[in-house]
Structure formats: C-alpha cells, structure tokens
CSV table of C-alpha atoms in Angstrom, one decimal:
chain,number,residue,atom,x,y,z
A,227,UNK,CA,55.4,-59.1,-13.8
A,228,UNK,CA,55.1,-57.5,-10.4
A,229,UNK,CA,54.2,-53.4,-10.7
A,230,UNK,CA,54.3,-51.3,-7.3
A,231,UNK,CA,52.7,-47.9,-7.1
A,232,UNK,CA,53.0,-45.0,-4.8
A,233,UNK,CA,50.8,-42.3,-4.0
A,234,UNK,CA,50.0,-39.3,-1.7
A,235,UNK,CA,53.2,-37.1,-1.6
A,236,UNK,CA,53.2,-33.7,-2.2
A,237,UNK,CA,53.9,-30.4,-0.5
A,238,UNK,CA,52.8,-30.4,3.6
A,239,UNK,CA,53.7,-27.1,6.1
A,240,UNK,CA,55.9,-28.3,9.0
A,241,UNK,CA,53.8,-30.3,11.9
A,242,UNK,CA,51.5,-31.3,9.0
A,243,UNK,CA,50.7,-34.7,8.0
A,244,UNK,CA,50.3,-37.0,4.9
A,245,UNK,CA,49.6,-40.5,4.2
A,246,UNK,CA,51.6,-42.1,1.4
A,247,UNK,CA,49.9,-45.7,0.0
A,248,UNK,CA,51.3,-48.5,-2.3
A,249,UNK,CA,49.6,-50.8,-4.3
A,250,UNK,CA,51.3,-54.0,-5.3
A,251,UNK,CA,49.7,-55.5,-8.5
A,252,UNK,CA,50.4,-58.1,-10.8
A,253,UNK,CA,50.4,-62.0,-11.2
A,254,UNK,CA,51.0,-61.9,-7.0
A,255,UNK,CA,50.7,-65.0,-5.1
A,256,UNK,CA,51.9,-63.0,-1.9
A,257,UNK,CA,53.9,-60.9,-0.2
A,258,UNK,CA,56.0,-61.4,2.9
A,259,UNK,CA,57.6,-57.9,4.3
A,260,UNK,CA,56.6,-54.5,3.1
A,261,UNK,CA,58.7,-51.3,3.6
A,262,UNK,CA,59.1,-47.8,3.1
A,263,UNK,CA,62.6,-46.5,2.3
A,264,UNK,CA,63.4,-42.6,2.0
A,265,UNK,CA,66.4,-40.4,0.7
A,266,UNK,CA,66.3,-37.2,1.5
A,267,UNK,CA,68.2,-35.0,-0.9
A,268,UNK,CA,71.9,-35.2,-0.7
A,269,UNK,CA,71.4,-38.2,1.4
A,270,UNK,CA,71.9,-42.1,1.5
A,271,UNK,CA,68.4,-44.1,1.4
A,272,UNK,CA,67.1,-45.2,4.4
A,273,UNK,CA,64.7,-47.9,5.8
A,274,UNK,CA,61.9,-45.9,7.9
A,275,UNK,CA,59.2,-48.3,8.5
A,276,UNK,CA,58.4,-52.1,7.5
A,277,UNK,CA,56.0,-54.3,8.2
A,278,UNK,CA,55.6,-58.0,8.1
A,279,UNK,CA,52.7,-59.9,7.0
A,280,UNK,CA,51.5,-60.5,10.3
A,281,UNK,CA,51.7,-56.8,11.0
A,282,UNK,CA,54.8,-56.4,12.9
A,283,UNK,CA,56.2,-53.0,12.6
A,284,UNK,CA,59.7,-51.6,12.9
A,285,UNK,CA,60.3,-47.8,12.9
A,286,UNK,CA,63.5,-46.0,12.1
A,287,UNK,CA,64.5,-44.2,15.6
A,288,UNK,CA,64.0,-40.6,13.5
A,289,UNK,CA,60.3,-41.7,12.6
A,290,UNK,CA,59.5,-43.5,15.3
A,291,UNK,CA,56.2,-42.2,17.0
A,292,UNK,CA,55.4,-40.3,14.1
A,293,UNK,CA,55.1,-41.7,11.6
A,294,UNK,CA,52.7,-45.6,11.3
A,295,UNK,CA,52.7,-48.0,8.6
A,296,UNK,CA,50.0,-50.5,8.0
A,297,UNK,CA,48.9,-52.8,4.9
A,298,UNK,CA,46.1,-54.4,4.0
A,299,UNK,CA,47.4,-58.4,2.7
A,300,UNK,CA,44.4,-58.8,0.8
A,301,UNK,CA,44.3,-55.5,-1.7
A,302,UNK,CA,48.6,-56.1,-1.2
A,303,UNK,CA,48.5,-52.6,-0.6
A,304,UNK,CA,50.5,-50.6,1.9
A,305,UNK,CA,50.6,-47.3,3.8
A,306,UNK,CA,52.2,-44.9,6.0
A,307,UNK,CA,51.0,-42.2,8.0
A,308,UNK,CA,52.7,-39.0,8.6
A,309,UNK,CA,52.1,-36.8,11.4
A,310,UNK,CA,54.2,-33.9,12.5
A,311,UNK,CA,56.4,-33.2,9.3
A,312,UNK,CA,59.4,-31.8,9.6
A,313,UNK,CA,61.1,-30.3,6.8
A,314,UNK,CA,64.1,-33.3,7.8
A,315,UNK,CA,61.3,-35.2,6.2
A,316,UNK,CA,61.2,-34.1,3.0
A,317,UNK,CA,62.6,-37.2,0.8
A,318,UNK,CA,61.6,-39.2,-2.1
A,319,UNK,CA,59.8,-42.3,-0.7
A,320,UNK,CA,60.4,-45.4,-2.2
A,321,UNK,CA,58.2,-48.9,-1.5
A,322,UNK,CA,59.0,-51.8,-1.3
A,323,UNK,CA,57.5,-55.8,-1.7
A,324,UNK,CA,59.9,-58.5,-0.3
A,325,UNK,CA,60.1,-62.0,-1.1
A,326,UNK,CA,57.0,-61.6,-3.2
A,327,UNK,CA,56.2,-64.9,-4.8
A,328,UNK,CA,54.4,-65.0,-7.8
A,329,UNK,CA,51.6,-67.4,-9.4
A,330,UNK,CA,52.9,-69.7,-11.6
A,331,UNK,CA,56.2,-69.7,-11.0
A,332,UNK,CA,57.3,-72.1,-8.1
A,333,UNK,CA,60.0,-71.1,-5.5
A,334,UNK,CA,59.1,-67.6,-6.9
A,335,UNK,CA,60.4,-64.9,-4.4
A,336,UNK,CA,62.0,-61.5,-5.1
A,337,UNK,CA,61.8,-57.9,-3.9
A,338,UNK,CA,60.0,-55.4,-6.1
A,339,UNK,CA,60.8,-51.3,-6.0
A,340,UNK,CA,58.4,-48.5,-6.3
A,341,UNK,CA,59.7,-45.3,-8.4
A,342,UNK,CA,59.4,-43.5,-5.5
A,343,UNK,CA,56.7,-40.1,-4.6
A,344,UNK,CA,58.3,-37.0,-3.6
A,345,UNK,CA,57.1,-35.9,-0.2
A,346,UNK,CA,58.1,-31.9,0.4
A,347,UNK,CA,57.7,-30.6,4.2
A,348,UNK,CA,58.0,-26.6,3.5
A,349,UNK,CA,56.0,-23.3,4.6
C-alpha cells in the first residue's frame, strides 16, 4: 500500500557530512509527522529528528545542532542533513511516515517503516 525508501548512507570520515532522504510513495492521501529513528549497533533505537507537516522540528539533545531535517509535503519525501559526523553516529537509520492516511480508504491512518540505510562515520 504505502512503500518508504531511504537513501544516501554510506561511509563519511569523522566531522564529515551526509544527507540521508526518504521518499514515501503509494496510494497516499497525506502524511502528518515524519521522523528519523537510528540504532546504533549494540544499541536501542532512537528518535533523532521529526518533523510535522507544518515543519516543526524536534532534535534529539545528541543531534541537536547538527544534524537538520526538512520534507517537502508535496513529493512526501523527507531528509536530514548531517554535519560534523562522529563515529557515535554510525547507526542504521530508519524513516518513518505517521498517521499516513490513504486514498480510498476513509479514517485511513497508520505509521509506515523504512528498512533502514546504514550510515558508517569512520577514517
């Protein structure tokens, strides 16, 4: 029904940066929140940045003025910048589409995961 896509990790030398996207597609009638989640290995997943679709942000404290997240409601795609990597960084990221309704089905609204895109910070 509802597919989400991530792309742009890879392997980035500490203070680097990388920009991760997400595209959203499917029978979508919208979208209210959009996140990204990481779990670094050996670790718990965690929230690092969402957005809403008015394009309020939130910022986990270890991201926070680092890292940006931005979507654009009419491609249902979302982003998020990366500057000064650290190798505390390196995670699987995982996106994520709340409460997306979908055409065609009234009162639609459920979350949608991404498989997730591997981002390495390493020399």
């Amino acid at each position: 029904q509802v597919q989400l896509v991530e792309s742009g990790g890879g392997l980035v030398q500490p203070g680097g940066s990388l920009r991760l996207s997400c595209a959203a597609s499917g029978r979508i009638f919208s979208i209210n929140a959009m996140a990204w989640y990481r779990q670094a290995p050996g670790k718990e997943r965690e929230l690092a940045a969402t957005i809403t679709r008015g394009g309020n942000t939130n910022y986990a404290d270890s991201v926070k003025g680092r890292f940006t997240i931005s979507r654009d409601n009419a491609k249902n795609t979302v982003s998020l910048q990366m500057n000064s990597l650290t190798p505390a960084d390196t995670a699987v990221y995982y996106c994520k589409a709340e409460s997306v309704a979908t055409i065609g089905v009234p009162y639609s609204g459920r979350d949608y995961w991404g498989k997730g895109t591997l981002v390495t910070v390493s020399s």
